[in-house]
PDB file of C-alpha atoms in Angstrom:
ATOM      1  CA  MET X   1     -10.692 -40.030  -0.700  1.00 29.00           C
ATOM      2  CA  ILE X   2      -9.634 -38.161  -3.647  1.00 34.00           C
ATOM      3  CA  GLY X   3      -6.104 -39.508  -4.014  1.00 36.00           C
ATOM      4  CA  ARG X   4      -3.228 -38.591  -6.255  1.00 39.00           C
ATOM      5  CA  SER X   5      -5.469 -35.631  -7.651  1.00 47.00           C
ATOM      6  CA  GLY X   6      -6.982 -32.663  -6.208  1.00 47.00           C
ATOM      7  CA  ASN X   7      -9.361 -32.941  -9.409  1.00 53.00           C
ATOM      8  CA  PRO X   8     -12.089 -35.050  -7.914  1.00 53.00           C
ATOM      9  CA  THR X   9     -12.362 -36.632 -11.396  1.00 53.00           C
ATOM     10  CA  LEU X  10      -9.137 -38.126 -11.380  1.00 54.00           C
ATOM     11  CA  LYS X  11      -8.525 -40.430  -8.303  1.00 54.00           C
ATOM     12  CA  ASP X  12      -6.530 -43.693  -7.593  1.00 51.00           C
ATOM     13  CA  SER X  13      -9.775 -45.684  -7.111  1.00 53.00           C
ATOM     14  CA  THR X  14     -10.469 -45.427 -10.866  1.00 56.00           C
ATOM     15  CA  PHE X  15      -7.525 -47.704 -11.645  1.00 52.00           C
ATOM     16  CA  GLU X  16      -8.510 -49.986  -8.999  1.00 50.00           C
ATOM     17  CA  ASN X  17     -12.246 -49.981 -10.322  1.00 49.00           C
ATOM     18  CA  ALA X  18     -11.195 -50.823 -13.762  1.00 50.00           C
ATOM     19  CA  GLY X  19     -10.221 -54.330 -12.833  1.00 44.00           C
ATOM     20  CA  GLY X  20      -8.561 -57.025 -14.682  1.00 40.00           C
ATOM     21  CA  TYR X  21      -6.953 -55.240 -17.624  1.00 40.00           C
ATOM     22  CA  GLY X  22      -3.333 -56.239 -16.524  1.00 41.00           C
ATOM     23  CA  ASP X  23      -3.918 -59.787 -17.212  1.00 41.00           C
ATOM     24  CA  ASP X  24      -5.223 -59.394 -20.809  1.00 43.00           C
ATOM     25  CA  ARG X  25      -2.124 -59.266 -23.236  1.00 39.00           C
ATOM     26  CA  TYR X  26      -4.939 -58.009 -26.173  1.00 38.00           C
ATOM     27  CA  GLN X  27      -6.090 -55.171 -24.049  1.00 54.00           C
ATOM     28  CA  ARG X  28      -5.050 -51.646 -25.425  1.00 80.00           C
ATOM     29  CA  TYR X  29      -3.309 -49.748 -22.793  1.00 88.00           C
ATOM     30  CA  MET X  30      -3.694 -46.073 -21.682  1.00 91.00           C
ATOM     31  CA  THR X  31      -0.644 -44.004 -23.013  1.00 91.00           C
ATOM     32  CA  ILE X  32       0.559 -40.384 -22.471  1.00 91.00           C
ATOM     33  CA  ASN X  33       0.585 -39.607 -25.762  1.00 92.00           C
ATOM     34  CA  GLY X  34      -2.688 -41.186 -26.469  1.00 92.00           C
ATOM     35  CA  THR X  35      -4.129 -38.705 -23.651  1.00 93.00           C
ATOM     36  CA  VAL X  36      -2.424 -35.774 -25.167  1.00 93.00           C
ATOM     37  CA  ASN X  37      -4.218 -36.471 -28.377  1.00 94.00           C
ATOM     38  CA  LYS X  38      -7.447 -36.947 -26.602  1.00 95.00           C
ATOM     39  CA  SER X  39      -6.941 -34.120 -24.657  1.00 94.00           C
ATOM     40  CA  PHE X  40      -6.278 -32.006 -27.679  1.00 94.00           C
ATOM     41  CA  ILE X  41      -9.441 -33.087 -29.309  1.00 95.00           C
ATOM     42  CA  THR X  42     -11.313 -32.188 -26.602  1.00 96.00           C
ATOM     43  CA  LEU X  43     -10.033 -28.753 -26.539  1.00 95.00           C
ATOM     44  CA  VAL X  44     -10.862 -28.302 -30.218  1.00 96.00           C
ATOM     45  CA  ILE X  45     -14.297 -29.214 -29.455  1.00 96.00           C
ATOM     46  CA  LEU X  46     -14.830 -26.992 -26.642  1.00 96.00           C
ATOM     47  CA  LEU X  47     -13.268 -24.105 -28.455  1.00 95.00           C
ATOM     48  CA  GLY X  48     -15.411 -24.427 -31.537  1.00 96.00           C
ATOM     49  CA  SER X  49     -18.723 -24.666 -29.247  1.00 96.00           C
ATOM     50  CA  ALA X  50     -17.149 -21.484 -27.062  1.00 96.00           C
ATOM     51  CA  PHE X  51     -16.680 -19.565 -30.633  1.00 95.00           C
ATOM     52  CA  ALA X  52     -20.073 -20.345 -31.815  1.00 96.00           C
ATOM     53  CA  THR X  53     -21.755 -19.039 -28.602  1.00 96.00           C
ATOM     54  CA  TRP X  54     -19.445 -16.134 -28.455  1.00 95.00           C
ATOM     55  CA  MET X  55     -20.548 -15.296 -31.904  1.00 95.00           C
ATOM     56  CA  MET X  56     -23.979 -15.400 -31.140  1.00 95.00           C
ATOM     57  CA  PHE X  57     -23.679 -13.010 -28.234  1.00 94.00           C
ATOM     58  CA  PHE X  58     -22.089 -10.569 -30.257  1.00 93.00           C
ATOM     59  CA  ASN X  59     -24.575 -10.876 -33.164  1.00 93.00           C
ATOM     60  CA  GLY X  60     -27.233  -9.799 -30.835  1.00 90.00           C
ATOM     61  CA  GLN X  61     -28.829 -13.248 -30.154  1.00 91.00           C
ATOM     62  CA  GLU X  62     -29.856 -14.598 -26.722  1.00 91.00           C
ATOM     63  CA  VAL X  63     -27.068 -17.114 -25.126  1.00 91.00           C
ATOM     64  CA  LEU X  64     -28.568 -17.305 -21.648  1.00 91.00           C
ATOM     65  CA  PRO X  65     -30.300 -20.093 -22.216  1.00 92.00           C
ATOM     66  CA  LEU X  66     -27.285 -22.087 -23.992  1.00 91.00           C
ATOM     67  CA  ALA X  67     -25.079 -20.964 -20.968  1.00 92.00           C
ATOM     68  CA  ILE X  68     -27.758 -22.434 -18.510  1.00 93.00           C
ATOM     69  CA  GLY X  69     -28.326 -25.475 -20.471  1.00 94.00           C
ATOM     70  CA  GLY X  70     -24.409 -25.967 -21.086  1.00 94.00           C
ATOM     71  CA  ALA X  71     -23.795 -25.774 -17.422  1.00 93.00           C
ATOM     72  CA  ILE X  72     -26.429 -28.030 -16.275  1.00 94.00           C
ATOM     73  CA  VAL X  73     -25.803 -30.693 -18.940  1.00 95.00           C
ATOM     74  CA  GLY X  74     -22.106 -30.105 -18.233  1.00 93.00           C
ATOM     75  CA  PHE X  75     -22.519 -31.148 -14.587  1.00 92.00           C
ATOM     76  CA  ILE X  76     -24.687 -34.058 -15.059  1.00 95.00           C
ATOM     77  CA  LEU X  77     -22.325 -35.211 -17.713  1.00 95.00           C
ATOM     78  CA  ALA X  78     -19.260 -34.625 -15.685  1.00 93.00           C
ATOM     79  CA  LEU X  79     -20.915 -36.678 -12.636  1.00 94.00           C
ATOM     80  CA  ILE X  80     -21.618 -39.652 -15.104  1.00 95.00           C
ATOM     81  CA  ILE X  81     -18.217 -39.810 -16.412  1.00 94.00           C
ATOM     82  CA  SER X  82     -16.586 -39.439 -12.987  1.00 91.00           C
ATOM     83  CA  PHE X  83     -18.388 -42.492 -11.617  1.00 92.00           C
ATOM     84  CA  LYS X  84     -18.645 -44.548 -14.680  1.00 93.00           C
ATOM     85  CA  PRO X  85     -15.154 -43.758 -16.693  1.00 92.00           C
ATOM     86  CA  VAL X  86     -15.865 -46.482 -19.146  1.00 94.00           C
ATOM     87  CA  ALA X  87     -18.443 -43.965 -20.688  1.00 94.00           C
ATOM     88  CA  ALA X  88     -15.827 -41.292 -21.116  1.00 94.00           C
ATOM     89  CA  PRO X  89     -15.104 -42.025 -24.935  1.00 94.00           C
ATOM     90  CA  TYR X  90     -18.683 -41.265 -25.670  1.00 94.00           C
ATOM     91  CA  LEU X  91     -19.362 -38.642 -23.091  1.00 96.00           C
ATOM     92  CA  VAL X  92     -16.506 -36.315 -23.032  1.00 96.00           C
ATOM     93  CA  PRO X  93     -16.731 -34.879 -26.760  1.00 96.00           C
ATOM     94  CA  ILE X  94     -20.674 -34.038 -25.432  1.00 96.00           C
ATOM     95  CA  TYR X  95     -19.501 -32.610 -22.206  1.00 96.00           C
ATOM     96  CA  ALA X  96     -16.976 -30.319 -24.265  1.00 96.00           C
ATOM     97  CA  ILE X  97     -19.842 -28.878 -26.322  1.00 96.00           C
ATOM     98  CA  ALA X  98     -21.877 -28.225 -23.251  1.00 96.00           C
ATOM     99  CA  GLU X  99     -19.013 -26.609 -21.279  1.00 95.00           C
ATOM    100  CA  GLY X 100     -18.043 -24.902 -24.316  1.00 96.00           C
ATOM    101  CA  MET X 101     -21.490 -23.234 -24.508  1.00 96.00           C
ATOM    102  CA  PHE X 102     -21.298 -22.052 -21.087  1.00 96.00           C
ATOM    103  CA  LEU X 103     -17.730 -20.814 -21.539  1.00 96.00           C
ATOM    104  CA  GLY X 104     -18.426 -19.107 -24.667  1.00 95.00           C
ATOM    105  CA  ALA X 105     -21.322 -17.127 -23.083  1.00 95.00           C
ATOM    106  CA  LEU X 106     -19.219 -16.157 -19.677  1.00 95.00           C
ATOM    107  CA  SER X 107     -16.309 -15.250 -21.926  1.00 95.00           C
ATOM    108  CA  ALA X 108     -18.474 -13.127 -24.190  1.00 95.00           C
ATOM    109  CA  THR X 109     -20.139 -11.561 -21.158  1.00 94.00           C
ATOM    110  CA  TYR X 110     -16.682 -10.594 -19.729  1.00 94.00           C
ATOM    111  CA  GLU X 111     -15.385  -9.243 -23.159  1.00 94.00           C
ATOM    112  CA  SER X 112     -18.287  -6.958 -23.241  1.00 93.00           C
ATOM    113  CA  LEU X 113     -17.462  -5.338 -20.218  1.00 92.00           C
ATOM    114  CA  TYR X 114     -13.491  -5.280 -20.441  1.00 93.00           C
ATOM    115  CA  ASN X 115     -12.529  -5.498 -23.888  1.00 93.00           C
ATOM    116  CA  GLY X 116      -9.398  -7.706 -24.735  1.00 93.00           C
ATOM    117  CA  ILE X 117      -9.765  -9.480 -21.054  1.00 95.00           C
ATOM    118  CA  THR X 118     -10.533 -13.043 -22.651  1.00 94.00           C
ATOM    119  CA  LEU X 119      -7.680 -13.093 -24.572  1.00 94.00           C
ATOM    120  CA  GLN X 120      -5.304 -12.047 -21.675  1.00 95.00           C
ATOM    121  CA  ALA X 121      -6.983 -14.860 -19.858  1.00 95.00           C
ATOM    122  CA  ALA X 122      -6.837 -17.539 -22.626  1.00 94.00           C
ATOM    123  CA  LEU X 123      -2.904 -16.745 -23.014  1.00 95.00           C
ATOM    124  CA  LEU X 124      -2.148 -16.708 -19.142  1.00 96.00           C
ATOM    125  CA  THR X 125      -4.032 -19.888 -18.840  1.00 95.00           C
ATOM    126  CA  MET X 126      -1.650 -21.518 -21.478  1.00 95.00           C
ATOM    127  CA  ALA X 127       1.254 -19.786 -20.269  1.00 95.00           C
ATOM    128  CA  VAL X 128       0.615 -21.296 -16.677  1.00 95.00           C
ATOM    129  CA  PHE X 129      -0.282 -24.811 -18.264  1.00 94.00           C
ATOM    130  CA  ILE X 130       3.191 -24.765 -20.177  1.00 93.00           C
ATOM    131  CA  ALA X 131       5.093 -23.707 -17.097  1.00 94.00           C
ATOM    132  CA  LEU X 132       3.727 -26.198 -14.902  1.00 93.00           C
ATOM    133  CA  LEU X 133       4.253 -28.989 -17.241  1.00 92.00           C
ATOM    134  CA  VAL X 134       7.917 -27.998 -17.797  1.00 92.00           C
ATOM    135  CA  ALA X 135       8.584 -27.706 -13.996  1.00 92.00           C
ATOM    136  CA  TYR X 136       6.677 -31.094 -13.671  1.00 92.00           C
ATOM    137  CA  LYS X 137       8.669 -33.096 -16.717  1.00 90.00           C
ATOM    138  CA  SER X 138      11.980 -31.563 -15.383  1.00 90.00           C
ATOM    139  CA  ARG X 139      11.023 -32.440 -11.692  1.00 88.00           C
ATOM    140  CA  LEU X 140      11.433 -28.895 -10.378  1.00 89.00           C
ATOM    141  CA  ILE X 141       7.915 -29.784  -8.733  1.00 88.00           C
ATOM    142  CA  LYS X 142       7.027 -33.048  -7.528  1.00 87.00           C
ATOM    143  CA  ALA X 143       3.723 -34.430  -6.575  1.00 86.00           C
ATOM    144  CA  THR X 144       4.653 -35.978  -3.387  1.00 87.00           C
ATOM    145  CA  GLU X 145       1.978 -37.205  -0.874  1.00 90.00           C
ATOM    146  CA  ASN X 146       2.388 -34.083   1.410  1.00 90.00           C
ATOM    147  CA  PHE X 147       1.814 -32.123  -1.877  1.00 91.00           C
ATOM    148  CA  LYS X 148      -0.813 -33.914  -2.823  1.00 91.00           C
ATOM    149  CA  LEU X 149      -2.411 -33.748   0.617  1.00 92.00           C
ATOM    150  CA  GLY X 150      -1.820 -29.861   0.893  1.00 93.00           C
ATOM    151  CA  VAL X 151      -3.453 -29.109  -2.897  1.00 93.00           C
ATOM    152  CA  VAL X 152      -6.559 -31.466  -2.086  1.00 92.00           C
ATOM    153  CA  ALA X 153      -7.215 -29.954   1.084  1.00 93.00           C
ATOM    154  CA  ALA X 154      -7.131 -26.408  -0.413  1.00 93.00           C
ATOM    155  CA  THR X 155      -9.152 -27.281  -3.150  1.00 92.00           C
ATOM    156  CA  GLY X 156     -11.671 -28.901  -1.005  1.00 92.00           C
ATOM    157  CA  GLY X 157     -11.759 -25.821   1.140  1.00 92.00           C
ATOM    158  CA  ILE X 158     -12.431 -23.456  -1.918  1.00 92.00           C
ATOM    159  CA  MET X 159     -15.392 -25.819  -3.387  1.00 91.00           C
ATOM    160  CA  ILE X 160     -16.778 -25.623   0.204  1.00 92.00           C
ATOM    161  CA  MET X 161     -16.409 -21.967   0.384  1.00 90.00           C
ATOM    162  CA  TYR X 162     -18.026 -21.474  -3.080  1.00 89.00           C
ATOM    163  CA  LEU X 163     -20.955 -23.591  -2.180  1.00 89.00           C
ATOM    164  CA  LEU X 164     -21.417 -21.828   1.066  1.00 89.00           C
ATOM    165  CA  SER X 165     -21.556 -18.634  -1.105  1.00 86.00           C
ATOM    166  CA  PHE X 166     -23.980 -20.258  -3.571  1.00 83.00           C
ATOM    167  CA  VAL X 167     -26.263 -21.267  -0.799  1.00 86.00           C
ATOM    168  CA  LEU X 168     -26.102 -17.967   1.378  1.00 84.00           C
ATOM    169  CA  GLY X 169     -26.729 -15.932  -2.059  1.00 81.00           C
ATOM    170  CA  LEU X 170     -29.923 -17.412  -2.265  1.00 80.00           C
ATOM    171  CA  PHE X 171     -30.740 -15.990   0.922  1.00 83.00           C
ATOM    172  CA  GLY X 172     -29.440 -12.385  -0.086  1.00 80.00           C
ATOM    173  CA  ILE X 173     -26.086 -12.799   1.775  1.00 82.00           C
ATOM    174  CA  THR X 174     -22.950 -11.958   0.236  1.00 80.00           C
ATOM    175  CA  VAL X 175     -19.657 -13.899   1.748  1.00 76.00           C
ATOM    176  CA  PRO X 176     -17.423 -10.583   2.508  1.00 78.00           C
ATOM    177  CA  TYR X 177     -14.256 -10.253  -0.246  1.00 78.00           C
ATOM    178  CA  LEU X 178     -14.985 -13.198  -2.415  1.00 81.00           C
ATOM    179  CA  HIS X 179     -16.313 -11.552  -5.047  1.00 82.00           C
ATOM    180  CA  ASP X 180     -15.213  -7.814  -4.876  1.00 81.00           C
ATOM    181  CA  ASN X 181     -12.231  -6.066  -6.037  1.00 85.00           C
ATOM    182  CA  SER X 182     -10.673  -4.973  -3.034  1.00 86.00           C
ATOM    183  CA  LEU X 183      -7.155  -5.658  -2.279  1.00 89.00           C
ATOM    184  CA  ILE X 184      -8.127  -8.563   0.008  1.00 89.00           C
ATOM    185  CA  GLY X 185     -10.897  -9.792  -2.721  1.00 88.00           C
ATOM    186  CA  ILE X 186      -7.990  -9.783  -5.142  1.00 91.00           C
ATOM    187  CA  GLY X 187      -5.606 -11.411  -2.770  1.00 92.00           C
ATOM    188  CA  ILE X 188      -8.163 -14.352  -2.357  1.00 92.00           C
ATOM    189  CA  SER X 189      -8.346 -14.588  -5.961  1.00 93.00           C
ATOM    190  CA  VAL X 190      -4.700 -14.934  -6.573  1.00 94.00           C
ATOM    191  CA  VAL X 191      -4.689 -17.536  -4.028  1.00 94.00           C
ATOM    192  CA  ILE X 192      -7.336 -19.742  -5.894  1.00 94.00           C
ATOM    193  CA  VAL X 193      -5.936 -19.366  -8.863  1.00 95.00           C
ATOM    194  CA  ILE X 194      -2.297 -20.682  -7.545  1.00 95.00           C
ATOM    195  CA  VAL X 195      -4.359 -23.750  -6.209  1.00 95.00           C
ATOM    196  CA  ALA X 196      -6.152 -24.340  -9.411  1.00 94.00           C
ATOM    197  CA  ALA X 197      -2.724 -24.292 -11.071  1.00 95.00           C
ATOM    198  CA  LEU X 198      -1.314 -26.679  -8.696  1.00 94.00           C
ATOM    199  CA  ASN X 199      -4.098 -29.064  -9.486  1.00 94.00           C
ATOM    200  CA  LEU X 200      -2.401 -29.720 -13.027  1.00 94.00           C
ATOM    201  CA  VAL X 201       0.657 -30.794 -11.332  1.00 93.00           C
ATOM    202  CA  LEU X 202      -1.422 -33.519  -9.710  1.00 92.00           C
ATOM    203  CA  ASP X 203      -3.436 -34.264 -13.154  1.00 93.00           C
ATOM    204  CA  PHE X 204      -0.208 -34.800 -14.723  1.00 92.00           C
ATOM    205  CA  ASP X 205       0.852 -37.263 -12.091  1.00 92.00           C
ATOM    206  CA  PHE X 206      -2.247 -39.156 -12.413  1.00 89.00           C
ATOM    207  CA  ILE X 207      -2.030 -39.575 -15.912  1.00 92.00           C
ATOM    208  CA  GLU X 208       1.665 -40.667 -15.861  1.00 91.00           C
ATOM    209  CA  ASN X 209       0.431 -42.871 -13.385  1.00 90.00           C
ATOM    210  CA  GLY X 210      -2.342 -44.444 -15.184  1.00 89.00           C
ATOM    211  CA  ALA X 211       0.182 -44.925 -18.262  1.00 89.00           C
ATOM    212  CA  GLU X 212       2.758 -46.604 -16.019  1.00 89.00           C
ATOM    213  CA  GLN X 213       0.003 -48.943 -14.646  1.00 88.00           C
ATOM    214  CA  GLY X 214      -1.359 -50.031 -17.891  1.00 85.00           C
ATOM    215  CA  ALA X 215      -4.810 -48.572 -17.438  1.00 88.00           C
ATOM    216  CA  PRO X 216      -7.583 -49.330 -20.383  1.00 91.00           C
ATOM    217  CA  LYS X 217      -7.459 -47.343 -23.408  1.00 91.00           C
ATOM    218  CA  TYR X 218     -10.748 -45.666 -22.596  1.00 90.00           C
ATOM    219  CA  MET X 219      -8.905 -44.094 -19.714  1.00 93.00           C
ATOM    220  CA  GLU X 220      -7.118 -41.721 -22.019  1.00 93.00           C
ATOM    221  CA  TRP X 221     -10.525 -39.837 -22.760  1.00 94.00           C
ATOM    222  CA  TYR X 222     -10.993 -39.971 -18.890  1.00 94.00           C
ATOM    223  CA  GLY X 223      -7.739 -38.307 -18.227  1.00 93.00           C
ATOM    224  CA  ALA X 224      -8.324 -35.692 -21.073  1.00 95.00           C
ATOM    225  CA  PHE X 225     -11.769 -34.997 -19.253  1.00 95.00           C
ATOM    226  CA  GLY X 226     -10.126 -34.380 -15.855  1.00 93.00           C
ATOM    227  CA  LEU X 227      -7.444 -32.185 -17.333  1.00 94.00           C
ATOM    228  CA  MET X 228     -10.137 -30.198 -19.302  1.00 95.00           C
ATOM    229  CA  VAL X 229     -12.047 -29.438 -16.034  1.00 94.00           C
ATOM    230  CA  THR X 230      -8.817 -28.155 -14.302  1.00 95.00           C
ATOM    231  CA  LEU X 231      -7.933 -26.022 -17.370  1.00 95.00           C
ATOM    232  CA  VAL X 232     -11.626 -24.396 -17.449  1.00 95.00           C
ATOM    233  CA  TRP X 233     -11.589 -24.082 -13.695  1.00 95.00           C
ATOM    234  CA  LEU X 234      -8.163 -22.035 -13.895  1.00 96.00           C
ATOM    235  CA  TYR X 235      -9.325 -19.937 -16.876  1.00 96.00           C
ATOM    236  CA  ILE X 236     -12.466 -18.819 -15.133  1.00 95.00           C
ATOM    237  CA  GLU X 237     -10.469 -17.992 -12.155  1.00 95.00           C
ATOM    238  CA  ILE X 238      -8.001 -16.207 -14.023  1.00 96.00           C
ATOM    239  CA  LEU X 239     -10.872 -14.364 -15.802  1.00 96.00           C
ATOM    240  CA  ARG X 240     -12.373 -13.352 -12.408  1.00 94.00           C
ATOM    241  CA  LEU X 241      -8.997 -12.135 -11.402  1.00 95.00           C
ATOM    242  CA  LEU X 242      -8.478 -10.107 -14.142  1.00 95.00           C
ATOM    243  CA  SER X 243     -11.846  -8.508 -14.052  1.00 94.00           C
ATOM    244  CA  LYS X 244     -11.274  -7.467 -10.683  1.00 92.00           C
ATOM    245  CA  LEU X 245      -8.116  -5.387 -11.391  1.00 92.00           C
ATOM    246  CA  ARG X 246      -9.958  -3.867 -14.718  1.00 90.00           C
ATOM    247  CA  SER X 247     -12.642  -2.944 -12.661  1.00 87.00           C
ATOM    248  CA  ARG X 248     -10.146  -0.824 -10.206  1.00 76.00           C
ATOM    249  CA  ASP X 249      -9.202   1.342 -12.895  1.00 67.00           C
TER     250      ASP X 249
END
């Protein structure tokens, strides 16, 4: 059960499995400000890695191995961090570097096809993040149990659809509309972007609850990691949506 967050890296059982931290008065606790600081550090590392890979691409260097390696290493580290949150302070910066290599290569590839698309995607991602943060803090959007259940179900459905598309692709079978620029394909991308964005609300709720429950200090890195996973997913989906729209011109 994923719990309070549709993001599989952020779940209630993480707090339950931490165990015993509430009884130690000398224990340093998770705070919202601390998580924000860790998120900023993680973002800076990711952007630095992405920019380096981006420059290599436009300088004519081969970045495909970096993209593939970054994706594989990032996936493995994400699994380890998800199951062992205590390792987050050590592994999250490495994860950010690996994810940055993948994201930099991907962004540069899209930029070479559609000039200016990456800046548009980045600005839209940041705008969505700020808008949802304001909506959450002002309680215009509340992470109720039904809200969480709906977002979790939608996120799970999207992940299954992507997995099915990948498996079928190995046999030369394409899932209709998922990757094309038809009106239906664009509509599907819009829905996926909305679901990805709503995961941010659940992430905010998870981090807030962690701070209120007095989670261990290392959970700040874990919260930053989970938030970064959602932001990267949102950015990629916005990038895909914009590419579909630009390809229709």
